[in-house]
Structure formats: structure tokens, C-alpha cells
Amino acid sequence: MAAGPPYRIFGSELSPYSVKVRSYFRYKGIPHEWLVRSAANMEEFRKHARLPLIPLVIAPGGEVLQDSTPILEALEARFPEPSIHPAEPRAAFVSALLEEYADEWGNKPMFHYRWTYPADARSAAERIARENLPGVAEEQVRATADAVCARMVPRLSFVGSSPATQPAIEASFQREARLLEAHLAARPYLFGAQPAFADFGVFAQLYECASDPTPGAFLRGETPRVAAWIERMLAPKSEGPFEPWSALEPTLLPLLRDEVAGCFLPWSDANARALVAGEAELELALGGVRFRQQTQKYHARSLAALRARYAAAPDKDALDPLLERAGCLRWLRA
Ligand SMILES: N[C@@H](CCC(=O)N[C@@H](CS)C(=O)NCC(=O)O)C(=O)O
């Protein structure tokens, strides 16, 4: 790809959505500048940010992009090759479904492990402090890390993490990693020999887990192929074509069944229903516990977008049977 004026990405090594977008830029070979958001560039960040969230991308013409899924979609229209969407429609839809699963549900274990366990919280808070104030004395790093912990630990409730939901969230993480371990035994990326939309979303949450002591030890000890794929996804390269769905299904359908239909979709549906009913909290039975969480409008909008994607998906004759086998169909048609 010819060099041009670079895109600028405000992000953080500790932000899964930022790392997801950065990997995409690297894969596509799109000239870009990675700017770690810090005290030094906060004013510039605030000038551009519609929402106080990273990643924030500034296009060469000055257009500002936020929210990682629409960012990838906007860039894919501008940089279509190599496509991150398998040509086979049912594989392409499953890839988009897994991308959404990771952003919406896969973020729970990531956030839960990071801010529940003291060693993980300390590790993350110190890295955030060092990013924000590079080069300051250790004493100031420690004081800033204390402040980061004080801000982040109470936010566990926003993702529904509590002593009551801990078993369900941790079981989901371990199941996800083990199912991916089996799937990655036969291929370098989730849909074959090149990365798909799903790889960027799923890897990014797990990359953050890998960097934290507790889930990182699990990934390295129990699921080494997943750990290697996470490393690969930091600078992914095409090694060949996507595989047909028939080759992927034996080890990918269990992930759809146990995680997407088993956790993500019923939870997201419960959130959307609670919002419509004007309730402040959602509650559902999940993984043997009563899963309670305050409702979130953002997740309801994401679910509506996913259902619209399903409604617009071509070749339903091929797609619907696999979604039915996975237990996903009824949640997507709702
Ligand atoms: N849906 C958004 C989520 C972005 C997001 O939640 N970003 C977090 C970091 S991972 C954030 O900026 N939090 C506030 C902060 O760090 O100041 C996306 O996909 O980009």
C-alpha cells in the first residue's frame, strides 16, 4: 500500500477496543500513528472526542471516528483488500456474531478479572499510571495507581461482576478459551489462514486478559494455542484463504452454542427487555446463578444492530440451520 498521510489513533495498551483497531490498521497496512492517550495529549483528545472514550481515530482529512465496530466497518469500505469478511455468507455472519459477542460479553471476564483480584488490579493500575504519566517517579506511579483502582473497582458493577456472578463469568472465560484452543489446533486464525472480523474482536479482549496475572496464567498454562494466536493477532498476516463453513463448524459451533447462545444472547436480550420495561436492572438465570446487572442502553443498541444484520444477511437457507443447531436463531429473530 502506498504511503499517505497517516491516520491517528488515540488509544491505550490496556484498552481492548483500542488494541483491536490498531491490529486492524496493521493488518491492512494503513499508515497510522498510535498515540497513547496521556496527560500530555488529553487536551487534543478532548477537542476531538464526541464521547470520552478510546479508541478515537482521526482520518487524514480530519474526520473523527469512534466506537471500534463502526471504525472497522468504515475502514473496510475504504480499504477492502484483503477483506476481513469470508466470501461465504454464513461464515461472514458467524464472524460478525462472534465479533459482537467479544465486544459485548467477552469484555465481562476481562474487566472482572482485572479489577476483582488485587494483584491484577495493581498490575493494570500501575500500567495505566505509567502510560498516563510517562517517566514520573515511582512514588507518583503508586499514588496514581491507587487513584485508578479507587475509580475502576466500583465499576465492576457496570459489567455485572459481583461475588454472586463471579462463578458464571469465570466459567465463561475458561470455556471460551478451551473451545478456542480446540478450534485453533487446525488453523492459525478463527476462519482459516487469514484473520476475520471475529479475530479482531475476540483476540482484543483476550489480549488484555493475557496481560493480567490471573487470566494470563490460565491462558499460558491451559490454552497455549490461544496464547500464541493472541500474539499473532498483534500484527496479523494472511497465510492463505478462509476455510469453508463446513470445515469450521465442528469446533466453532460449540463456541456459538455454549457462549453466544449460552451466555451473550440471553443476557443481551434480558437487558433490552428490561430497558423496554423501564427497569433499572436486568436479571436472568445464567451458568447456575442469578445474573443481575444494571441495564445499559449501549448494549440494547448493539443488539438491535446485530438483529438488523441478521435480517439483512443473505442465504438464510444455509445460515438458519446452523444458527438453529447452535441455539442462536431464536434470539436473532426476536
Ligand atoms: N464500544 C466502544 C467502547 C470503548 C470503551 O469502552 N473504551 C474504554 C476503554 S476500553 C474507555 O475509553 N473508557 C474511558 C476511559 O478510559 O477514559 C468501542 O468499541 O470502541
Short mmCIF file of N, CA and C in Angstrom, two decimals, residues 72-213:
data_model
loop_
_atom_site.label_atom_id
_atom_site.label_comp_id
_atom_site.label_asym_id
_atom_site.label_seq_id
_atom_site.Cartn_x
_atom_site.Cartn_y
_atom_site.Cartn_z
N LEU A 72 -14.05 -0.17 12.27
CA LEU A 72 -13.59 -1.23 11.36
C LEU A 72 -14.46 -1.27 10.10
N GLU A 73 -15.76 -1.07 10.29
CA GLU A 73 -16.65 -1.12 9.12
C GLU A 73 -16.37 0.04 8.16
N ALA A 74 -16.14 1.23 8.72
CA ALA A 74 -15.86 2.39 7.86
C ALA A 74 -14.54 2.18 7.11
N LEU A 75 -13.54 1.64 7.81
CA LEU A 75 -12.24 1.44 7.16
C LEU A 75 -12.29 0.32 6.13
N GLU A 76 -13.11 -0.69 6.42
CA GLU A 76 -13.21 -1.82 5.48
C GLU A 76 -13.78 -1.34 4.14
N ALA A 77 -14.67 -0.34 4.19
CA ALA A 77 -15.21 0.22 2.94
C ALA A 77 -14.11 0.96 2.17
N ARG A 78 -13.18 1.57 2.91
CA ARG A 78 -12.11 2.33 2.23
C ARG A 78 -10.93 1.46 1.84
N PHE A 79 -10.69 0.41 2.60
CA PHE A 79 -9.53 -0.48 2.37
C PHE A 79 -10.04 -1.91 2.27
N PRO A 80 -10.72 -2.25 1.17
CA PRO A 80 -11.42 -3.55 1.12
C PRO A 80 -10.51 -4.77 1.02
N GLU A 81 -9.26 -4.59 0.61
CA GLU A 81 -8.39 -5.76 0.42
C GLU A 81 -7.23 -5.76 1.40
N PRO A 82 -6.87 -6.89 1.97
CA PRO A 82 -7.60 -8.16 1.94
C PRO A 82 -8.84 -8.07 2.83
N SER A 83 -9.95 -8.61 2.35
CA SER A 83 -11.21 -8.49 3.11
C SER A 83 -11.14 -9.24 4.43
N ILE A 84 -11.77 -8.68 5.45
CA ILE A 84 -11.85 -9.42 6.73
C ILE A 84 -13.15 -10.24 6.77
N HIS A 85 -13.90 -10.22 5.68
CA HIS A 85 -15.16 -10.97 5.65
C HIS A 85 -15.05 -12.16 4.70
N PRO A 86 -15.22 -13.38 5.23
CA PRO A 86 -15.23 -14.54 4.34
C PRO A 86 -16.29 -14.36 3.25
N ALA A 87 -16.00 -14.87 2.05
CA ALA A 87 -16.96 -14.71 0.93
C ALA A 87 -18.22 -15.52 1.18
N GLU A 88 -18.11 -16.64 1.89
CA GLU A 88 -19.28 -17.48 2.14
C GLU A 88 -20.19 -16.78 3.15
N PRO A 89 -21.44 -16.45 2.76
CA PRO A 89 -22.28 -15.61 3.62
C PRO A 89 -22.46 -16.15 5.05
N ARG A 90 -22.63 -17.45 5.21
CA ARG A 90 -22.88 -17.93 6.58
C ARG A 90 -21.64 -17.79 7.45
N ALA A 91 -20.46 -17.99 6.86
CA ALA A 91 -19.23 -17.79 7.65
C ALA A 91 -19.07 -16.30 8.00
N ALA A 92 -19.42 -15.43 7.04
CA ALA A 92 -19.31 -13.99 7.29
C ALA A 92 -20.25 -13.57 8.41
N PHE A 93 -21.46 -14.13 8.45
CA PHE A 93 -22.37 -13.74 9.53
C PHE A 93 -21.87 -14.26 10.88
N VAL A 94 -21.41 -15.49 10.92
CA VAL A 94 -20.89 -16.03 12.19
C VAL A 94 -19.72 -15.18 12.68
N SER A 95 -18.90 -14.73 11.76
CA SER A 95 -17.75 -13.90 12.14
C SER A 95 -18.23 -12.59 12.78
N ALA A 96 -19.25 -11.97 12.18
CA ALA A 96 -19.78 -10.72 12.75
C ALA A 96 -20.44 -10.99 14.11
N LEU A 97 -21.08 -12.14 14.24
CA LEU A 97 -21.73 -12.50 15.51
C LEU A 97 -20.68 -12.68 16.62
N LEU A 98 -19.57 -13.32 16.29
CA LEU A 98 -18.51 -13.52 17.29
C LEU A 98 -17.81 -12.20 17.63
N GLU A 99 -17.71 -11.32 16.66
CA GLU A 99 -17.11 -10.00 16.94
C GLU A 99 -17.96 -9.27 17.98
N GLU A 100 -19.25 -9.36 17.80
CA GLU A 100 -20.18 -8.69 18.72
C GLU A 100 -20.17 -9.38 20.10
N TYR A 101 -20.13 -10.70 20.09
CA TYR A 101 -20.03 -11.47 21.34
C TYR A 101 -18.83 -11.00 22.16
N ALA A 102 -17.71 -10.83 21.48
CA ALA A 102 -16.48 -10.45 22.19
C ALA A 102 -16.60 -9.06 22.78
N ASP A 103 -17.06 -8.11 21.96
CA ASP A 103 -17.16 -6.72 22.43
C ASP A 103 -18.12 -6.60 23.61
N GLU A 104 -19.24 -7.32 23.51
CA GLU A 104 -20.32 -7.10 24.47
C GLU A 104 -20.22 -8.01 25.68
N TRP A 105 -19.89 -9.30 25.45
CA TRP A 105 -19.84 -10.25 26.55
C TRP A 105 -18.39 -10.55 26.97
N GLY A 106 -17.52 -10.70 26.00
CA GLY A 106 -16.13 -11.05 26.30
C GLY A 106 -15.44 -9.98 27.14
N ASN A 107 -15.99 -8.78 27.11
CA ASN A 107 -15.45 -7.71 27.95
C ASN A 107 -15.72 -7.97 29.44
N LYS A 108 -16.72 -8.77 29.75
CA LYS A 108 -17.05 -9.00 31.18
C LYS A 108 -15.92 -9.73 31.91
N PRO A 109 -15.51 -10.94 31.42
CA PRO A 109 -14.40 -11.59 32.11
C PRO A 109 -13.14 -10.72 32.15
N MET A 110 -12.88 -10.00 31.06
CA MET A 110 -11.69 -9.16 31.02
C MET A 110 -11.74 -8.13 32.17
N PHE A 111 -12.84 -7.44 32.26
CA PHE A 111 -12.98 -6.39 33.27
C PHE A 111 -13.07 -7.01 34.68
N HIS A 112 -13.77 -8.13 34.75
CA HIS A 112 -13.94 -8.81 36.04
C HIS A 112 -12.59 -9.23 36.64
N TYR A 113 -11.79 -9.96 35.85
CA TYR A 113 -10.50 -10.43 36.39
C TYR A 113 -9.60 -9.24 36.74
N ARG A 114 -9.62 -8.24 35.86
CA ARG A 114 -8.68 -7.11 36.04
C ARG A 114 -8.94 -6.35 37.34
N TRP A 115 -10.22 -6.18 37.68
CA TRP A 115 -10.49 -5.30 38.83
C TRP A 115 -11.01 -6.04 40.06
N THR A 116 -11.13 -7.38 40.01
CA THR A 116 -11.60 -8.14 41.18
C THR A 116 -10.41 -8.59 42.03
N TYR A 117 -9.36 -9.09 41.37
CA TYR A 117 -8.24 -9.67 42.11
C TYR A 117 -7.20 -8.58 42.39
N PRO A 118 -6.78 -8.44 43.63
CA PRO A 118 -5.87 -7.34 43.98
C PRO A 118 -4.58 -7.31 43.14
N ALA A 119 -3.99 -8.49 42.85
CA ALA A 119 -2.73 -8.48 42.07
C ALA A 119 -2.99 -7.98 40.65
N ASP A 120 -4.13 -8.36 40.10
CA ASP A 120 -4.47 -7.93 38.73
C ASP A 120 -4.77 -6.44 38.71
N ALA A 121 -5.51 -5.98 39.70
CA ALA A 121 -5.87 -4.56 39.76
C ALA A 121 -4.60 -3.71 39.90
N ARG A 122 -3.70 -4.18 40.74
CA ARG A 122 -2.45 -3.42 40.96
C ARG A 122 -1.63 -3.35 39.67
N SER A 123 -1.52 -4.49 39.02
CA SER A 123 -0.74 -4.56 37.79
C SER A 123 -1.34 -3.62 36.73
N ALA A 124 -2.64 -3.70 36.53
CA ALA A 124 -3.28 -2.86 35.49
C ALA A 124 -3.20 -1.39 35.88
N ALA A 125 -3.47 -1.10 37.14
CA ALA A 125 -3.49 0.31 37.56
C ALA A 125 -2.10 0.94 37.41
N GLU A 126 -1.06 0.18 37.70
CA GLU A 126 0.30 0.75 37.55
C GLU A 126 0.65 0.96 36.09
N ARG A 127 0.21 0.04 35.23
CA ARG A 127 0.48 0.23 33.79
C ARG A 127 -0.29 1.45 33.26
N ILE A 128 -1.52 1.61 33.74
CA ILE A 128 -2.30 2.79 33.31
C ILE A 128 -1.62 4.06 33.80
N ALA A 129 -1.16 4.04 35.05
CA ALA A 129 -0.49 5.22 35.61
C ALA A 129 0.77 5.56 34.82
N ARG A 130 1.56 4.54 34.46
CA ARG A 130 2.80 4.78 33.70
C ARG A 130 2.50 5.30 32.29
N GLU A 131 1.42 4.81 31.68
CA GLU A 131 1.05 5.33 30.35
C GLU A 131 0.64 6.79 30.45
N ASN A 132 -0.11 7.09 31.49
CA ASN A 132 -0.69 8.42 31.61
C ASN A 132 0.35 9.47 31.97
N LEU A 133 1.34 9.06 32.77
CA LEU A 133 2.37 10.00 33.24
C LEU A 133 3.75 9.37 33.01
N PRO A 134 4.17 9.27 31.74
CA PRO A 134 5.44 8.58 31.49
C PRO A 134 6.62 9.26 32.17
N GLY A 135 7.47 8.42 32.75
CA GLY A 135 8.72 8.95 33.30
C GLY A 135 8.63 9.54 34.70
N VAL A 136 7.47 9.50 35.33
CA VAL A 136 7.40 10.09 36.68
C VAL A 136 7.99 9.15 37.73
N ALA A 137 8.24 9.68 38.91
CA ALA A 137 8.85 8.89 39.99
C ALA A 137 7.89 7.79 40.45
N GLU A 138 8.50 6.69 40.96
CA GLU A 138 7.71 5.53 41.39
C GLU A 138 6.64 5.89 42.41
N GLU A 139 6.99 6.85 43.26
CA GLU A 139 6.02 7.25 44.29
C GLU A 139 4.74 7.80 43.65
N GLN A 140 4.94 8.58 42.59
CA GLN A 140 3.77 9.15 41.90
C GLN A 140 3.01 8.07 41.12
N VAL A 141 3.75 7.10 40.58
CA VAL A 141 3.08 5.97 39.91
C VAL A 141 2.17 5.27 40.92
N ARG A 142 2.71 5.03 42.12
CA ARG A 142 1.92 4.30 43.13
C ARG A 142 0.68 5.10 43.54
N ALA A 143 0.85 6.40 43.72
CA ALA A 143 -0.28 7.23 44.15
C ALA A 143 -1.34 7.28 43.03
N THR A 144 -0.87 7.41 41.78
CA THR A 144 -1.82 7.46 40.66
C THR A 144 -2.53 6.11 40.53
N ALA A 145 -1.78 5.02 40.72
CA ALA A 145 -2.38 3.68 40.63
C ALA A 145 -3.45 3.50 41.72
N ASP A 146 -3.19 4.04 42.90
CA ASP A 146 -4.23 3.98 43.96
C ASP A 146 -5.51 4.65 43.48
N ALA A 147 -5.32 5.81 42.84
CA ALA A 147 -6.50 6.57 42.37
C ALA A 147 -7.22 5.81 41.24
N VAL A 148 -6.44 5.15 40.37
CA VAL A 148 -7.05 4.38 39.28
C VAL A 148 -7.88 3.23 39.87
N CYS A 149 -7.31 2.52 40.85
CA CYS A 149 -8.05 1.42 41.49
C CYS A 149 -9.33 1.94 42.14
N ALA A 150 -9.21 3.07 42.82
CA ALA A 150 -10.39 3.61 43.51
C ALA A 150 -11.49 3.96 42.51
N ARG A 151 -11.10 4.35 41.27
CA ARG A 151 -12.11 4.69 40.27
C ARG A 151 -12.66 3.43 39.59
N MET A 152 -11.79 2.45 39.33
CA MET A 152 -12.20 1.31 38.50
C MET A 152 -12.91 0.21 39.27
N VAL A 153 -12.46 -0.10 40.49
CA VAL A 153 -13.04 -1.24 41.21
C VAL A 153 -14.56 -1.09 41.39
N PRO A 154 -15.05 0.09 41.75
CA PRO A 154 -16.52 0.21 41.86
C PRO A 154 -17.26 0.03 40.54
N ARG A 155 -16.53 0.16 39.43
CA ARG A 155 -17.18 0.00 38.12
C ARG A 155 -17.43 -1.47 37.76
N LEU A 156 -16.96 -2.39 38.62
CA LEU A 156 -17.24 -3.81 38.37
C LEU A 156 -18.74 -4.04 38.23
N SER A 157 -19.52 -3.27 38.97
CA SER A 157 -20.98 -3.46 38.92
C SER A 157 -21.53 -3.12 37.53
N PHE A 158 -20.86 -2.21 36.79
CA PHE A 158 -21.36 -1.84 35.45
C PHE A 158 -21.34 -3.03 34.50
N VAL A 159 -20.39 -3.96 34.70
CA VAL A 159 -20.35 -5.13 33.81
C VAL A 159 -21.05 -6.33 34.45
N GLY A 160 -21.65 -6.13 35.61
CA GLY A 160 -22.38 -7.22 36.25
C GLY A 160 -21.50 -8.14 37.06
N SER A 161 -20.25 -7.72 37.33
CA SER A 161 -19.36 -8.57 38.13
C SER A 161 -19.62 -8.33 39.62
N SER A 162 -19.86 -9.43 40.33
CA SER A 162 -20.09 -9.37 41.78
C SER A 162 -19.74 -10.74 42.34
N PRO A 163 -19.65 -10.90 43.65
CA PRO A 163 -19.40 -12.25 44.18
C PRO A 163 -20.44 -13.25 43.69
N ALA A 164 -21.68 -12.80 43.48
CA ALA A 164 -22.73 -13.73 43.04
C ALA A 164 -22.52 -14.18 41.59
N THR A 165 -22.03 -13.27 40.72
CA THR A 165 -21.91 -13.62 39.30
C THR A 165 -20.51 -14.14 38.94
N GLN A 166 -19.59 -14.05 39.88
CA GLN A 166 -18.20 -14.47 39.63
C GLN A 166 -18.10 -15.89 39.03
N PRO A 167 -18.83 -16.89 39.59
CA PRO A 167 -18.68 -18.24 39.02
C PRO A 167 -19.12 -18.29 37.56
N ALA A 168 -20.17 -17.59 37.21
CA ALA A 168 -20.66 -17.63 35.82
C ALA A 168 -19.67 -16.93 34.89
N ILE A 169 -19.12 -15.81 35.32
CA ILE A 169 -18.19 -15.06 34.46
C ILE A 169 -16.89 -15.83 34.28
N GLU A 170 -16.37 -16.39 35.35
CA GLU A 170 -15.09 -17.12 35.23
C GLU A 170 -15.27 -18.41 34.43
N ALA A 171 -16.41 -19.07 34.61
CA ALA A 171 -16.66 -20.29 33.83
C ALA A 171 -16.75 -19.96 32.35
N SER A 172 -17.37 -18.82 32.04
CA SER A 172 -17.49 -18.41 30.64
C SER A 172 -16.11 -18.17 30.02
N PHE A 173 -15.25 -17.48 30.74
CA PHE A 173 -13.89 -17.21 30.23
C PHE A 173 -13.13 -18.52 29.97
N GLN A 174 -13.19 -19.43 30.92
CA GLN A 174 -12.43 -20.67 30.78
C GLN A 174 -12.98 -21.53 29.64
N ARG A 175 -14.30 -21.52 29.52
CA ARG A 175 -14.94 -22.28 28.43
C ARG A 175 -14.57 -21.67 27.07
N GLU A 176 -14.66 -20.36 26.99
CA GLU A 176 -14.30 -19.68 25.73
C GLU A 176 -12.86 -20.05 25.33
N ALA A 177 -11.95 -19.94 26.28
CA ALA A 177 -10.53 -20.21 25.96
C ALA A 177 -10.34 -21.67 25.55
N ARG A 178 -11.00 -22.59 26.24
CA ARG A 178 -10.81 -24.03 25.91
C ARG A 178 -11.41 -24.37 24.55
N LEU A 179 -12.57 -23.78 24.25
CA LEU A 179 -13.19 -24.04 22.94
C LEU A 179 -12.33 -23.45 21.83
N LEU A 180 -11.76 -22.29 22.07
CA LEU A 180 -10.86 -21.69 21.07
C LEU A 180 -9.59 -22.53 20.91
N GLU A 181 -9.11 -23.09 22.01
CA GLU A 181 -7.91 -23.92 21.96
C GLU A 181 -8.13 -25.10 21.00
N ALA A 182 -9.29 -25.73 21.12
CA ALA A 182 -9.59 -26.86 20.23
C ALA A 182 -9.70 -26.38 18.78
N HIS A 183 -10.35 -25.24 18.59
CA HIS A 183 -10.56 -24.73 17.22
C HIS A 183 -9.24 -24.33 16.57
N LEU A 184 -8.35 -23.75 17.35
CA LEU A 184 -7.09 -23.25 16.78
C LEU A 184 -6.04 -24.35 16.59
N ALA A 185 -6.40 -25.58 16.95
CA ALA A 185 -5.46 -26.70 16.71
C ALA A 185 -5.22 -26.89 15.23
N ALA A 186 -6.20 -26.51 14.40
CA ALA A 186 -6.12 -26.85 12.98
C ALA A 186 -5.92 -25.64 12.07
N ARG A 187 -5.75 -24.44 12.62
CA ARG A 187 -5.71 -23.24 11.75
C ARG A 187 -5.08 -22.08 12.53
N PRO A 188 -4.46 -21.13 11.81
CA PRO A 188 -3.84 -20.02 12.53
C PRO A 188 -4.82 -18.94 12.99
N TYR A 189 -5.97 -18.81 12.30
CA TYR A 189 -6.97 -17.79 12.65
C TYR A 189 -8.34 -18.44 12.74
N LEU A 190 -9.33 -17.70 13.25
CA LEU A 190 -10.61 -18.34 13.56
C LEU A 190 -11.36 -18.86 12.34
N PHE A 191 -11.17 -18.21 11.18
CA PHE A 191 -11.90 -18.64 9.98
C PHE A 191 -10.96 -19.20 8.92
N GLY A 192 -9.76 -19.55 9.31
CA GLY A 192 -8.85 -20.16 8.36
C GLY A 192 -7.47 -19.53 8.45
N ALA A 193 -6.88 -19.30 7.26
CA ALA A 193 -5.48 -18.87 7.22
C ALA A 193 -5.31 -17.36 7.17
N GLN A 194 -6.41 -16.61 7.34
CA GLN A 194 -6.29 -15.15 7.43
C GLN A 194 -7.28 -14.63 8.46
N PRO A 195 -6.99 -13.50 9.07
CA PRO A 195 -7.86 -13.02 10.14
C PRO A 195 -9.19 -12.47 9.62
N ALA A 196 -10.26 -12.74 10.36
CA ALA A 196 -11.60 -12.25 10.03
C ALA A 196 -12.03 -11.23 11.09
N PHE A 197 -13.14 -10.57 10.80
CA PHE A 197 -13.74 -9.60 11.74
C PHE A 197 -13.72 -10.16 13.18
N ALA A 198 -14.14 -11.43 13.33
CA ALA A 198 -14.21 -12.05 14.65
C ALA A 198 -12.86 -12.07 15.35
N ASP A 199 -11.79 -12.36 14.59
CA ASP A 199 -10.47 -12.45 15.22
C ASP A 199 -10.12 -11.16 15.96
N PHE A 200 -10.43 -10.01 15.31
CA PHE A 200 -10.03 -8.74 15.91
C PHE A 200 -10.77 -8.51 17.24
N GLY A 201 -12.08 -8.79 17.24
CA GLY A 201 -12.85 -8.57 18.46
C GLY A 201 -12.49 -9.56 19.56
N VAL A 202 -12.41 -10.84 19.22
CA VAL A 202 -12.20 -11.88 20.24
C VAL A 202 -10.79 -11.77 20.81
N PHE A 203 -9.83 -11.60 19.93
CA PHE A 203 -8.43 -11.52 20.39
C PHE A 203 -8.24 -10.36 21.36
N ALA A 204 -8.88 -9.21 21.05
CA ALA A 204 -8.56 -7.99 21.80
C ALA A 204 -8.90 -8.12 23.29
N GLN A 205 -10.06 -8.72 23.57
CA GLN A 205 -10.42 -8.90 24.99
C GLN A 205 -9.44 -9.87 25.64
N LEU A 206 -9.08 -10.94 24.90
CA LEU A 206 -8.19 -11.95 25.47
C LEU A 206 -6.75 -11.45 25.58
N TYR A 207 -6.37 -10.52 24.71
CA TYR A 207 -5.04 -9.91 24.82
C TYR A 207 -4.91 -9.21 26.17
N GLU A 208 -5.99 -8.50 26.54
CA GLU A 208 -5.96 -7.82 27.84
C GLU A 208 -5.90 -8.84 28.97
N CYS A 209 -6.67 -9.92 28.84
CA CYS A 209 -6.63 -10.98 29.86
C CYS A 209 -5.22 -11.55 29.96
N ALA A 210 -4.58 -11.75 28.80
CA ALA A 210 -3.23 -12.35 28.80
C ALA A 210 -2.23 -11.44 29.51
N SER A 211 -2.49 -10.14 29.51
CA SER A 211 -1.55 -9.21 30.13
C SER A 211 -1.75 -9.10 31.64
N ASP A 212 -2.84 -9.66 32.15
CA ASP A 212 -3.14 -9.59 33.59
C ASP A 212 -2.72 -10.90 34.26
N PRO A 213 -2.24 -10.84 35.50
CA PRO A 213 -1.65 -12.06 36.10
C PRO A 213 -2.60 -13.27 36.17
#
